[in-house]
mmCIF file of C-alpha atoms in Angstrom:
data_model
loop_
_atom_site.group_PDB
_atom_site.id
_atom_site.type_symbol
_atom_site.label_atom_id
_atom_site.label_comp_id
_atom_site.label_asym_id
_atom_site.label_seq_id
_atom_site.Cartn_x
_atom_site.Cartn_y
_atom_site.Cartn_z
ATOM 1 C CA UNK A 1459 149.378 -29.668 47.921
ATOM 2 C CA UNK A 1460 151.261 -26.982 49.585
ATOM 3 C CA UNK A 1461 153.368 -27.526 52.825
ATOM 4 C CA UNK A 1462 153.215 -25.412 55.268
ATOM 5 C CA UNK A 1463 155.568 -25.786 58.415
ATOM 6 C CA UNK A 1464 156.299 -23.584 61.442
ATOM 7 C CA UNK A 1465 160.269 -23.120 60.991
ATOM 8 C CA UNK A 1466 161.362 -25.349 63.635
ATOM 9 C CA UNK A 1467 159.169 -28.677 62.011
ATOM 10 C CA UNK A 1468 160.585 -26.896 58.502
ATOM 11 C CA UNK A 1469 163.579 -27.395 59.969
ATOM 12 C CA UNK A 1470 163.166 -31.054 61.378
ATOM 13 C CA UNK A 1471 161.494 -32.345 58.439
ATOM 14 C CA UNK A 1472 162.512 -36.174 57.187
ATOM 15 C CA UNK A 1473 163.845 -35.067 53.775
ATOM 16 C CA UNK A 1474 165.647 -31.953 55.414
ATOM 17 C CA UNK A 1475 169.603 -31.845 53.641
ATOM 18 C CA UNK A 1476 172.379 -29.193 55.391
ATOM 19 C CA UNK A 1477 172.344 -26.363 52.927
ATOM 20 C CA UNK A 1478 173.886 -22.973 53.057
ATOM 21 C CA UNK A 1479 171.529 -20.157 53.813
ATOM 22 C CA UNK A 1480 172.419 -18.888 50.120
ATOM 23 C CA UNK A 1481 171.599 -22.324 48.574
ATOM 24 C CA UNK A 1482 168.338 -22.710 50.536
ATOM 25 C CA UNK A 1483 167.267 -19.076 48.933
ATOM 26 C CA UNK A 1484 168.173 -20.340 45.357
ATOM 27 C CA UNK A 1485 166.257 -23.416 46.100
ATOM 28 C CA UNK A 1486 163.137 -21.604 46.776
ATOM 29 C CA UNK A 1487 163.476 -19.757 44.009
ATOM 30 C CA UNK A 1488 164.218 -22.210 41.669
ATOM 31 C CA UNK A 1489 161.128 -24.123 42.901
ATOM 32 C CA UNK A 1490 159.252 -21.275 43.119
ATOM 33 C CA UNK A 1491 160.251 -20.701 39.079
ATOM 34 C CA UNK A 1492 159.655 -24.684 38.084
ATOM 35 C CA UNK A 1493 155.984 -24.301 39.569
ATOM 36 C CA UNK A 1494 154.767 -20.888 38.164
ATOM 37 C CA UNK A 1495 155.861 -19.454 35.219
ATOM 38 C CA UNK A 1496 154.727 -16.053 36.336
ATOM 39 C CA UNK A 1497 157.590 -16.068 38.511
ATOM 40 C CA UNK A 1498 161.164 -13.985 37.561
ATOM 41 C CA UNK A 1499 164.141 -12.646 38.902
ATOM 42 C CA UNK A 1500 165.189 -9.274 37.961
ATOM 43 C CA UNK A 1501 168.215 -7.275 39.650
ATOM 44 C CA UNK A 1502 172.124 -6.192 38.611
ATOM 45 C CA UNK A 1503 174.253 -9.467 37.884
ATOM 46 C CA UNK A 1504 171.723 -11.924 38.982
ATOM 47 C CA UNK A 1505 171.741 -13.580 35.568
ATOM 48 C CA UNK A 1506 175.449 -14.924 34.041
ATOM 49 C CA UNK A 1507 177.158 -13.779 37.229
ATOM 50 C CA UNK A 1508 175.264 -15.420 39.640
ATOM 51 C CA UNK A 1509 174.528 -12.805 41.448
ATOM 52 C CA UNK A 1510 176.463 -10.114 43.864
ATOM 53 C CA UNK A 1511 176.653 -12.655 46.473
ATOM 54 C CA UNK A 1512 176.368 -15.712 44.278
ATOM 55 C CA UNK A 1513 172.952 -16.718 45.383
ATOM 56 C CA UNK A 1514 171.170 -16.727 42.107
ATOM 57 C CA UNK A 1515 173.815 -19.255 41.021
ATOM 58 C CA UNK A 1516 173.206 -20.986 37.805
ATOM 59 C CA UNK A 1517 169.181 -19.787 38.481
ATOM 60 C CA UNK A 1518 170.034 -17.901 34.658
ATOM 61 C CA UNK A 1519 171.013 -21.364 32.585
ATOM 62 C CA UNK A 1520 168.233 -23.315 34.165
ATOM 63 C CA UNK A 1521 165.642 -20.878 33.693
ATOM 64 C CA UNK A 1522 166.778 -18.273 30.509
ATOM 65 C CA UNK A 1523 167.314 -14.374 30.372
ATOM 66 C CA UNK A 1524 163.395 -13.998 29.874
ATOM 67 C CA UNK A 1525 162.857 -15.266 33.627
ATOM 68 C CA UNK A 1526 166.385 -14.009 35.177
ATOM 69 C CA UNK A 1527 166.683 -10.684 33.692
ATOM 70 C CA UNK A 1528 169.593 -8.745 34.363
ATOM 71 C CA UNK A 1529 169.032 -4.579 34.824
ATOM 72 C CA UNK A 1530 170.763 -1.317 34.494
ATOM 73 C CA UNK A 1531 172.310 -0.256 37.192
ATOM 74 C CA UNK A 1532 169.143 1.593 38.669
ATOM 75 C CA UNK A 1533 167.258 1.019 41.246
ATOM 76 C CA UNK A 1534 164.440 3.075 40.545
ATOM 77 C CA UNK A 1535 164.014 1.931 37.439
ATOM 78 C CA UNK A 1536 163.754 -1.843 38.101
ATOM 79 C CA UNK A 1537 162.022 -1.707 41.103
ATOM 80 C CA UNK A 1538 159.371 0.918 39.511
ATOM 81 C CA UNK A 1539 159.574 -2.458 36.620
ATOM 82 C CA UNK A 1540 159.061 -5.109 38.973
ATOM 83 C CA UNK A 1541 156.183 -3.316 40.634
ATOM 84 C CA UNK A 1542 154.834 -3.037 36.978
ATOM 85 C CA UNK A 1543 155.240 -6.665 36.094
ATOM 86 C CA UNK A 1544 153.561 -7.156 39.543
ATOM 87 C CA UNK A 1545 150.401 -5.444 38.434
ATOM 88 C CA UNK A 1546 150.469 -7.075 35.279
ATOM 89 C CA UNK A 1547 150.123 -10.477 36.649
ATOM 90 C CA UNK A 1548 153.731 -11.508 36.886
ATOM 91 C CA UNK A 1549 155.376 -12.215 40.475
ATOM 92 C CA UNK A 1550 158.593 -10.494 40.001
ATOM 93 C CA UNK A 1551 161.875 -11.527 43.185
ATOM 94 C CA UNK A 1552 163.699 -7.850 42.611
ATOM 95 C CA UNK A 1553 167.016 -8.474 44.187
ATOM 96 C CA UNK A 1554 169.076 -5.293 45.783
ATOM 97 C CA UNK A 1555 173.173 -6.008 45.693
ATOM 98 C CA UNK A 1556 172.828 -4.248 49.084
ATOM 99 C CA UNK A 1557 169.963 -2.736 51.124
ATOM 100 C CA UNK A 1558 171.477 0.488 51.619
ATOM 101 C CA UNK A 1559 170.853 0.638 47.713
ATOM 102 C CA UNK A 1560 166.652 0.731 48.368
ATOM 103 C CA UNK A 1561 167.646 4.274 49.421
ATOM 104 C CA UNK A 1562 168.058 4.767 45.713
ATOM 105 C CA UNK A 1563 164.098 3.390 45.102
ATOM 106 C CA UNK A 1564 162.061 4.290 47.838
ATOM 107 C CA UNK A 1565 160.112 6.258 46.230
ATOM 108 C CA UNK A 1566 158.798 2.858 44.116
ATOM 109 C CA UNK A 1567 158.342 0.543 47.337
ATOM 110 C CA UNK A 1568 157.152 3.157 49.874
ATOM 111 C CA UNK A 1569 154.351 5.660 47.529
ATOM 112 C CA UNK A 1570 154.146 2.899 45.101
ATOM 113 C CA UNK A 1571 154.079 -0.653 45.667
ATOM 114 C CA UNK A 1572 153.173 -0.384 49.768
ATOM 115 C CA UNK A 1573 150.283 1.951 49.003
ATOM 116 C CA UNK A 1574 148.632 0.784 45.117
ATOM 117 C CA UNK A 1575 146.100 -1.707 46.256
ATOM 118 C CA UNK A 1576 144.585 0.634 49.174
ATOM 119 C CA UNK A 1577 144.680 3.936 46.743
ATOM 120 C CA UNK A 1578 142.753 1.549 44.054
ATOM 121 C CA UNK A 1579 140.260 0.812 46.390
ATOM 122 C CA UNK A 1580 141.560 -2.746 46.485
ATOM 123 C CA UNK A 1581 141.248 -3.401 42.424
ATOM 124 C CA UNK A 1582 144.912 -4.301 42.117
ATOM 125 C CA UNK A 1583 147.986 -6.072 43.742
ATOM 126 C CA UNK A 1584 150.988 -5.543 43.725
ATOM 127 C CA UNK A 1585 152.740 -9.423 44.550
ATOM 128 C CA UNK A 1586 156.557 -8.385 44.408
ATOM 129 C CA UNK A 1587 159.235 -9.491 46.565
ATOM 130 C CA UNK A 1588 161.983 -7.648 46.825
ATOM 131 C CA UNK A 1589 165.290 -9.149 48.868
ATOM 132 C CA UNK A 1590 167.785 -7.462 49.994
ATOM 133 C CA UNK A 1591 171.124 -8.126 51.996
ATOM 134 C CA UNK A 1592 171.642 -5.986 54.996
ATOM 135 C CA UNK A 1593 173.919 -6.135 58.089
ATOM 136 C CA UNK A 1594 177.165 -5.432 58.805
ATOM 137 C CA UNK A 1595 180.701 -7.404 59.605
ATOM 138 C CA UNK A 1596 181.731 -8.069 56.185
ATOM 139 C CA UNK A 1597 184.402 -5.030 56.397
ATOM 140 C CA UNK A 1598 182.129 -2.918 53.620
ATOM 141 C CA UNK A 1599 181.478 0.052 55.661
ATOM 142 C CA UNK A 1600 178.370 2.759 56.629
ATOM 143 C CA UNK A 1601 177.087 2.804 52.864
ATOM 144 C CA UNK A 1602 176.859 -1.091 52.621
ATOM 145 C CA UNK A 1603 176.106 -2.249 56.087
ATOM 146 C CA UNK A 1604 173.222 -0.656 57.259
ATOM 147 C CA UNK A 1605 170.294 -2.214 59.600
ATOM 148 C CA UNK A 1606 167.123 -0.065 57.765
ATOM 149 C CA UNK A 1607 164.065 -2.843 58.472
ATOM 150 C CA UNK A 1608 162.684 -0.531 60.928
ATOM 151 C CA UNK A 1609 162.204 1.625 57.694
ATOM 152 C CA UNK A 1610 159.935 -0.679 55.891
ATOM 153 C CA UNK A 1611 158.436 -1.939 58.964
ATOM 154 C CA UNK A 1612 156.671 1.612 59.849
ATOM 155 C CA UNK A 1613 155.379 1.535 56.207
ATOM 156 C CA UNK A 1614 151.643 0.190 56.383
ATOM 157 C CA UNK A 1615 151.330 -2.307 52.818
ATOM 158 C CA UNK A 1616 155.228 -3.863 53.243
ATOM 159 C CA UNK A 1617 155.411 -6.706 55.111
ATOM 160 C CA UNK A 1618 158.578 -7.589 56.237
ATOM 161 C CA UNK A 1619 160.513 -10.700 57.017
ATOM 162 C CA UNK A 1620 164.418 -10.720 58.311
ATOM 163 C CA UNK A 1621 165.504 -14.941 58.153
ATOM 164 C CA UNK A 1622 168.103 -15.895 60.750
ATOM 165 C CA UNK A 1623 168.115 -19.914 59.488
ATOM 166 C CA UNK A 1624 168.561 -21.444 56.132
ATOM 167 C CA UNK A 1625 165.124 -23.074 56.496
ATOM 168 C CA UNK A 1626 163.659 -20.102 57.004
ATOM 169 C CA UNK A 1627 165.556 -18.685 54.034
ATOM 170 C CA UNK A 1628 163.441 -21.007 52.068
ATOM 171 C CA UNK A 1629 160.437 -21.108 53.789
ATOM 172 C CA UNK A 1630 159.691 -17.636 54.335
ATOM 173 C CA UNK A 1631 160.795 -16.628 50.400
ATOM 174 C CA UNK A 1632 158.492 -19.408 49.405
ATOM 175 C CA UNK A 1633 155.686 -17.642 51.048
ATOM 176 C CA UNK A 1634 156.544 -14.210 50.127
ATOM 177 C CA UNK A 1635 156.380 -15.264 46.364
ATOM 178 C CA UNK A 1636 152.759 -16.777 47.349
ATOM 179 C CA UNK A 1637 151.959 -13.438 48.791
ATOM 180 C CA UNK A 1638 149.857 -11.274 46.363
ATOM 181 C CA UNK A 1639 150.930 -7.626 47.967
ATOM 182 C CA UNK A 1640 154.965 -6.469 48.635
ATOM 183 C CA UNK A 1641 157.109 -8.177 50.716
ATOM 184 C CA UNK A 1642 160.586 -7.363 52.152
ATOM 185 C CA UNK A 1643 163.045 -9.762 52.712
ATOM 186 C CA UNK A 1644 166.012 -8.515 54.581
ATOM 187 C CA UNK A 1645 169.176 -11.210 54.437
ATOM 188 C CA UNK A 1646 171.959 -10.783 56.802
ATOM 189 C CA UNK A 1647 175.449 -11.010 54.217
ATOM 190 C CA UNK A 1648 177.083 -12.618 56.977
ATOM 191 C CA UNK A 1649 174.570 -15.969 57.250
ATOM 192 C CA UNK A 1650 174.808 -16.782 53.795
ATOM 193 C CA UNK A 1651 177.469 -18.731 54.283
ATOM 194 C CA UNK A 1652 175.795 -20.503 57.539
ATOM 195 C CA UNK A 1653 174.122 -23.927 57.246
ATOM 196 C CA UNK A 1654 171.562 -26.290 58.781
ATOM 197 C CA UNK A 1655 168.673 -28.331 57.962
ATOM 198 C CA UNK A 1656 166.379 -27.382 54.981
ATOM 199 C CA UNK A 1657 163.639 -29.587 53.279
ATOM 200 C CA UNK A 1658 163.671 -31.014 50.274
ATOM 201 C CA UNK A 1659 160.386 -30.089 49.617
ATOM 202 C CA UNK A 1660 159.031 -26.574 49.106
ATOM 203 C CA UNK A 1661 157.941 -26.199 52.236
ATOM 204 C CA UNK A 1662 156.265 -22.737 53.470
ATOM 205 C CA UNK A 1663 157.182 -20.730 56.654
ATOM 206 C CA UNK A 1664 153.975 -18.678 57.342
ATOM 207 C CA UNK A 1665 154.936 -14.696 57.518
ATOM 208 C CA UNK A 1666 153.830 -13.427 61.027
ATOM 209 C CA UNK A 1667 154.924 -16.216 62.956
ATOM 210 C CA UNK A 1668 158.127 -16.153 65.912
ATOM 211 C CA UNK A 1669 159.517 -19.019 66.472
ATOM 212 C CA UNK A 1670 160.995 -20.390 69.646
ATOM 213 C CA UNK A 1671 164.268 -22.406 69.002
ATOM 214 C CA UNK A 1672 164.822 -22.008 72.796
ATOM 215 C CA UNK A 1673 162.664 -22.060 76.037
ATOM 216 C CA UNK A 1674 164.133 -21.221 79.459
ATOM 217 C CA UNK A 1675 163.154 -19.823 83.087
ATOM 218 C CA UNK A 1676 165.206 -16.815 83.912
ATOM 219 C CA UNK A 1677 164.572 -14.471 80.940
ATOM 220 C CA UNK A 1678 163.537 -14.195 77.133
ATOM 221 C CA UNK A 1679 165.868 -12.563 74.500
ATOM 222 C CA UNK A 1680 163.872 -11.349 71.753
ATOM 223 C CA UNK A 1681 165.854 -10.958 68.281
ATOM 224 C CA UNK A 1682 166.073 -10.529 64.946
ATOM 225 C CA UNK A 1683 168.413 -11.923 61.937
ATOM 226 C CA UNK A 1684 171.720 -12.541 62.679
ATOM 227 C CA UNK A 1685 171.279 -11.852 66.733
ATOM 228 C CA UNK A 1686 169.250 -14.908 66.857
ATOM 229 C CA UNK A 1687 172.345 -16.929 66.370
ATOM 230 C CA UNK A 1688 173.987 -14.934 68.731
ATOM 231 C CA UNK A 1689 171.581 -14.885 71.427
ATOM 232 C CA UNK A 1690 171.340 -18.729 70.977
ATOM 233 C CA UNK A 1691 175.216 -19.243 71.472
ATOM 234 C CA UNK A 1692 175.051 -16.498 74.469
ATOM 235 C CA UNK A 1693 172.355 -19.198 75.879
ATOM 236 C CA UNK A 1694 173.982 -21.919 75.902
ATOM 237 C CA UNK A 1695 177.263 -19.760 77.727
ATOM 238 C CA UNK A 1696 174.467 -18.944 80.415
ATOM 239 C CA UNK A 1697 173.252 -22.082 81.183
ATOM 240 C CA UNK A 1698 177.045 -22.678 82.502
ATOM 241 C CA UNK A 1699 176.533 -20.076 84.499
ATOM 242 C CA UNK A 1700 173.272 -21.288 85.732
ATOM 243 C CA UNK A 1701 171.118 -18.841 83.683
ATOM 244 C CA UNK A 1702 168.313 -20.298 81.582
ATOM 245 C CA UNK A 1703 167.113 -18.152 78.451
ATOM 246 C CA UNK A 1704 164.639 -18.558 76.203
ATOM 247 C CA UNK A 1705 165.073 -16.972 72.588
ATOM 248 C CA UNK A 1706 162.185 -15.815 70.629
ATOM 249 C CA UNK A 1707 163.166 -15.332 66.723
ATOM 250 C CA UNK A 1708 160.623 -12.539 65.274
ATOM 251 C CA UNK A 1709 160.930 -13.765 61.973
ATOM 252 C CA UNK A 1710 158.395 -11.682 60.500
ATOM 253 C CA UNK A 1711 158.644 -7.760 61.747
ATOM 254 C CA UNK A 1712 154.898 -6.819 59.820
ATOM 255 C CA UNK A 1713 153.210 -8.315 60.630
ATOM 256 C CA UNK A 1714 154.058 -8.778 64.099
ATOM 257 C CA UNK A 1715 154.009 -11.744 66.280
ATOM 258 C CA UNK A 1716 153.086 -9.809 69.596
ATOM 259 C CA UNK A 1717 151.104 -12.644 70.934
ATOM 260 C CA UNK A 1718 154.289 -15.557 70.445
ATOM 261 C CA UNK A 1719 156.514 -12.392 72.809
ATOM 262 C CA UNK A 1720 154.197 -11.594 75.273
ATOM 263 C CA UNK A 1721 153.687 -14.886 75.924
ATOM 264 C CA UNK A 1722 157.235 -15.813 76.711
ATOM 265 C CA UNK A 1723 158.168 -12.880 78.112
ATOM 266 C CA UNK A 1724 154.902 -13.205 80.698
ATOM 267 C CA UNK A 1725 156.891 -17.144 81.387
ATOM 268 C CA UNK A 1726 160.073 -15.681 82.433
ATOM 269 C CA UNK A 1727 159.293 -12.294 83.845
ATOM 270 C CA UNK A 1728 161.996 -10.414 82.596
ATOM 271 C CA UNK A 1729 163.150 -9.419 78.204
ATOM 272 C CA UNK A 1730 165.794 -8.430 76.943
ATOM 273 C CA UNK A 1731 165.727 -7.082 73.229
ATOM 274 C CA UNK A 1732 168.180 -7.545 70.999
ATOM 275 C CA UNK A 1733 168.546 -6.179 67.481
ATOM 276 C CA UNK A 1734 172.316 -5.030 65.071
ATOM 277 C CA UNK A 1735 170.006 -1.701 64.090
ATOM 278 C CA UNK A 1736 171.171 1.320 66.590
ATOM 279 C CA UNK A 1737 169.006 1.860 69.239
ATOM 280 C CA UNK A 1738 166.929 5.481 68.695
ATOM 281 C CA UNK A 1739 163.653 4.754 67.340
ATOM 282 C CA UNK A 1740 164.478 0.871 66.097
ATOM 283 C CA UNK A 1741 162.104 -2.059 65.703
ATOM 284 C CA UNK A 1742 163.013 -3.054 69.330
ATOM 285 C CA UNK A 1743 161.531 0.366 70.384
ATOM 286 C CA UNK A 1744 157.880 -0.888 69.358
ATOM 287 C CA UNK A 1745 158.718 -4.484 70.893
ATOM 288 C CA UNK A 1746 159.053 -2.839 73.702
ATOM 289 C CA UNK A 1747 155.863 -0.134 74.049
ATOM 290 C CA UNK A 1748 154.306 -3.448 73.254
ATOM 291 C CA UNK A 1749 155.495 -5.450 76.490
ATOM 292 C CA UNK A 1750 154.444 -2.693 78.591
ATOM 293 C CA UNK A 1751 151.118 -1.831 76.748
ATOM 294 C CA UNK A 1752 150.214 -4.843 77.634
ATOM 295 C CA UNK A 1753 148.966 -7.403 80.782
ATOM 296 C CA UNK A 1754 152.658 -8.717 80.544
ATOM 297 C CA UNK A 1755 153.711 -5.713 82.216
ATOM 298 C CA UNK A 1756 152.801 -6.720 85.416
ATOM 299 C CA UNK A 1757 154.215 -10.151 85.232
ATOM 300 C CA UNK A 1758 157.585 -8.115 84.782
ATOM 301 C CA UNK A 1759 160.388 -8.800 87.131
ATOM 302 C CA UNK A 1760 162.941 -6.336 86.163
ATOM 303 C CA UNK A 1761 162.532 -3.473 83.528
ATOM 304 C CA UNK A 1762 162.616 -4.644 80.041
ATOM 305 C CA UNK A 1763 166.319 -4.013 78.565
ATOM 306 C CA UNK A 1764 167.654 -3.423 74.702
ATOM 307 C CA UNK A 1765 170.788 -4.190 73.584
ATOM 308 C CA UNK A 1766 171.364 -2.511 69.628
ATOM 309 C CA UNK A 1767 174.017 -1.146 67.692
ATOM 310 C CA UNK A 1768 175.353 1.848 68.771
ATOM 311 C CA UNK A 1769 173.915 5.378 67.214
ATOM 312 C CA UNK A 1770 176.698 5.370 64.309
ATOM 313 C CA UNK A 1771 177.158 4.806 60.840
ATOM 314 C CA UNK A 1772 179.034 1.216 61.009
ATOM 315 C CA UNK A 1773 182.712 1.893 60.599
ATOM 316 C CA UNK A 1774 185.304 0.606 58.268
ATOM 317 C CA UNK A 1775 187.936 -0.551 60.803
ATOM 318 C CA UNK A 1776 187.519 -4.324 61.809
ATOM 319 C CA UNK A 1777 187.809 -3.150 65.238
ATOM 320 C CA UNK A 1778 185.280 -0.516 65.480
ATOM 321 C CA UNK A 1779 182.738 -2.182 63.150
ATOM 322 C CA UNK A 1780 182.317 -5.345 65.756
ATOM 323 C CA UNK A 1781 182.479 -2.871 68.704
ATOM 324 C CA UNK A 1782 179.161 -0.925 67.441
ATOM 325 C CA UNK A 1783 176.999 -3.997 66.699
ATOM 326 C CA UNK A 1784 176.127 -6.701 69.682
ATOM 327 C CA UNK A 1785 178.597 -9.663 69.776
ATOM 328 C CA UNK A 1786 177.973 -12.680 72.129
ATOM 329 C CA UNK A 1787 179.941 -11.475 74.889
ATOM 330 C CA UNK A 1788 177.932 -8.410 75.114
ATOM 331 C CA UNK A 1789 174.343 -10.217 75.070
ATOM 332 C CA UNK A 1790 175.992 -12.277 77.423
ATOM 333 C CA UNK A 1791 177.114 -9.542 79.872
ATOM 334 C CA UNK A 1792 173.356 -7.831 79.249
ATOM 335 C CA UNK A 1793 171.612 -11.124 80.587
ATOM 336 C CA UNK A 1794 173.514 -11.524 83.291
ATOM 337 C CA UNK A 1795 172.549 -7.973 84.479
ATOM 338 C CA UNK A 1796 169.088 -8.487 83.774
ATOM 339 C CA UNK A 1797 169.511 -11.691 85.333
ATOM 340 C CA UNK A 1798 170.240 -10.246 88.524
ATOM 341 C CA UNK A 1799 173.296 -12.957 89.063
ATOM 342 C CA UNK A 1800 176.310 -10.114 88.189
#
């Protein structure tokens, strides 16, 4: 039988270990691989190498260059492949090196694999995941540290899940392999490295499901990926200061949890948003129109605030590359504002 866990149980589980947020995603897939044979890897250097960011690991010895195939260096072409093998009754994980590199195949996940089943009148699936890392602050610059999930989250047919814990690493992938139409996973390069609990089992996160790894009175922060952390650390810094937050983690951008936000944010009164993507027309944007579309409008105490990366391509300089993304002191700085206690 299939587990299926909300992230925090996922994460509290008995047989949960401390794995990296890398080794949890190689764990799911290498579960995912020993109980369907349907399921492959396909991307550049995923096989002998390991992979760009050594998450595929030793995935290629344990599993042969038949089910961890390594490709040309073009994304068009093995995307446009793994949407093939999708329709073909394979479930093919297409890795990117880096998201900014989708650019190079969106003609394959946004006319193609988002829109097949619909245009076939629902005769075919296309059950591909592809993952990609995204995010800035590992020094790589504006063409390999980019924030696009707002991109695939307007596109109706992707859903789209952005992890910010190594359960949810494993949990979500493990569902997004179940999935039979296209899913998006977005990893953040700098939480690979981050651990905490993951299961032993192969447990499943369900996709369009927040979670709540927080609950206060003053005001929610609503994030995504690697600002969850951050607005979690930023938390506990207020509750020195007498603030109490809660954190909402979307998880799962489409399909959105509206009802998990509007619920919080109706408990507290008062959100503030906060996402690494810049600001103009970001996934916080719709959070937002959907706050004051709805009843929890009038439960508001103060406006609702947003807190993104600045309107820039993400700089090379150390410097200037942590000063256009929020950092804790900033979401700090923002709740206290919205707090009313500065």
């Amino acid at each position: 039988m299939t587990a299926v866990l909300d992230g925090t149980a996922a994460a509290g589980a008995a047989d949960a270990r401390t794995l990296t947020y890398a080794e949890a995603v190689r764990e799911a897939l290498g579960q995912a691989m020993a109980e369907d044979e349907r399921v492959l890897l396909m991307g550049e250097d995923v096989g002998v190498y390991g992979g760009a960011f050594g998450v595929s690991g030793d995935l290629f010895h344990r599993f042969g260059p038949e089910r961890v195939v390594d490709t040309p260096i073009s994304e068009l072409g093995f995307v446009g492949a793994g949407v093939g093998a999708a329709m073909a009754g394979l479930r093919p994980v297409v890795e990117i090196q880096f998201s900014d590199f989708t650019c190079q195949a969106m003609d394959q996940i946004v006319n193609q694999a988002a829109k097949i089943h619909f245009m076939l009148g629902g005769a075919a699936h296309v059950p591909m995941v592809l993952r990609a890392p995204g995010g800035s602050g590992t020094g790589a610059a504006g063409q390999h540290s980019q924030s696009l999930e707002a991109w695939f989250a307007h596109t109706p047919g992707l859903k789209v899940v952005m992890p910010a814990t190594a359960a949810d690493a494993k949990g979500l992938l493990l569902s997004a392999i179940d999935d039979p139409d296209p899913v998006v996973v977005l990893e953040h390069k700098l939480l690979y490295k981050a651990s905490g609990p993951v299961p032993e089992e192969a447990v499943r996160v369900p996709l369009g499901v927040a979670a709540v790894p927080r609950r206060g009175g003053d005001l929610t922060m609503v994030a995504t990926g690697v600002m969850v952390g951050r607005c979690l650390e930023a938390a506990e810094r207020l509750a020195g200061e007498g603030v109490s937050a809660s954190v909402v983690d979307v998880r799962t951008l489409s399909p959105f949890d509206a009802p998990t936000v509007l619920r919080e944010v109706e408990a507290t009164g008062r959100a503030l948003l906060v996402q690494e993507a810049p600001r103009h027309v970001g996934f916080m944007a719709e959070v937002a129109a959907r706050i004051v579309e709805s009843d929890a409008v009038y439960r508001l105490r103060a406006p609702v605030a947003r807190l993104c990366g600045l309107d820039t391509p993400i700089p090379y300089a150390p410097q200037l590359e942590r000063a256009v993304v929020p950092q804790v002191d900033d979401v700090v700085a923002a709740a206290v504002r919205l707090a009313g206690v500065g």
